[in-house]
Amino acid sequence: MAGMSRRRFVALVSGLSLVALGLVAGLVVVLVTQTPYGRDKVRDIVESRLRPNVKGKLYVGKIRGGLLGGVIIDSLEIRDPDDSLVLASGPITLDYDPRDLIDKRVLLSHAELVRPVFYARRHENGDWNFRRAFPGKGKKPNVPKVDRGFGDFIVADSVTIKDGSFILTMPWHPSDTLHGAKRDSAVHAALSSKDHEVRRTREGYAKTYRWTGIDLESPYVRIADPDSAGQLYTANTMSVRESDPPFLFTNTTAAARVHGDSLWLNVQHFDLPGSSGNAKGKVVWGSDLPVRYNIDVEADTISLADVAWVY
């Protein structure tokens, strides 16, 4: 070391130390993101972070992918406190920029869900099952929020759904103008009907609507954004089978905005087996009142076979 000054020696050691630290950091990243052991640890961390926000049961399947720019979750299941299904899905593929996660923003460049099922149920007292599963932290004092937290910003620039299902169950009651034998007859007719799905529950009667075989390509979905009002769902193309009334929609282009207890719907185009058209309107619920609809439909072409259920 006679020909090397002390300053050069210190600089060399410092440089080698930085290289060693970089190699160790890289090894840790590879261990965490590229090995089954590391991905299982990440899954455990994700479950431990999410579980306190779920009042029920949460299951996250195996995680595949590099994690740094995208991830594939084999399966996901969420149940409410009554052990009833709220959400389940097959493989979920998420593509993102990790810098957004560091900034506490969930900004997905693409999301793909295979065979997702979402079950929304309104109880007799007005509570929703998903509100019970995600009760939140209650009302907070009216204090300005400075820092963004996870969940405050959730946006996807592209969403694909393959063979999805949406199931909606609402309380059902016979007309309050019916009494005695007439009321009993109306209940019996509803329970035995093949056109409507009405059944007894421990809370009374409930009616179920189903939308199945959902195939969707969306250019934009906004679930949460502090700078925007409400949620926004769009579809460049969508096909879905509706159970009640029976419809088979294809080639559907639409946008729906949800804010509070209202939904604004704008369907630029839809096709039925023998009809086509567009629709626009609003759906309102809440305030202990039945769901209210105000929807205008314009048909470019119409087939009576598509609306035979009216009779």
Short mmCIF file of C-alpha atoms in Angstrom, two decimals, residues 28-35 38-39 42 63-72 94-96 98:
data_model
loop_
_atom_site.label_atom_id
_atom_site.label_comp_id
_atom_site.label_asym_id
_atom_site.label_seq_id
_atom_site.Cartn_x
_atom_site.Cartn_y
_atom_site.Cartn_z
CA VAL A 28 -32.91 -9.09 -1.01
CA VAL A 29 -35.09 -7.78 -3.86
CA VAL A 30 -34.62 -11.02 -5.80
CA LEU A 31 -35.32 -13.07 -2.66
CA VAL A 32 -38.52 -11.13 -1.96
CA THR A 33 -39.88 -10.77 -5.49
CA GLN A 34 -38.54 -13.71 -7.47
CA THR A 35 -38.80 -16.70 -5.12
CA GLY A 38 -40.47 -14.22 -0.79
CA ARG A 39 -43.84 -14.04 -2.53
CA VAL A 42 -45.45 -10.65 0.68
CA ILE A 63 -48.90 -14.71 -5.61
CA ARG A 64 -46.89 -15.07 -8.81
CA GLY A 65 -44.88 -12.57 -10.83
CA GLY A 66 -41.99 -10.24 -10.08
CA LEU A 67 -44.02 -7.87 -7.87
CA LEU A 68 -42.01 -4.84 -8.96
CA GLY A 69 -44.12 -4.09 -12.04
CA GLY A 70 -46.96 -6.55 -11.83
CA VAL A 71 -48.42 -9.45 -9.93
CA ILE A 72 -50.78 -12.38 -10.44
CA LEU A 94 -52.38 -6.38 -11.89
CA ASP A 95 -49.84 -4.19 -13.73
CA TYR A 96 -48.54 -1.05 -12.01
CA PRO A 98 -44.14 0.67 -7.94
#
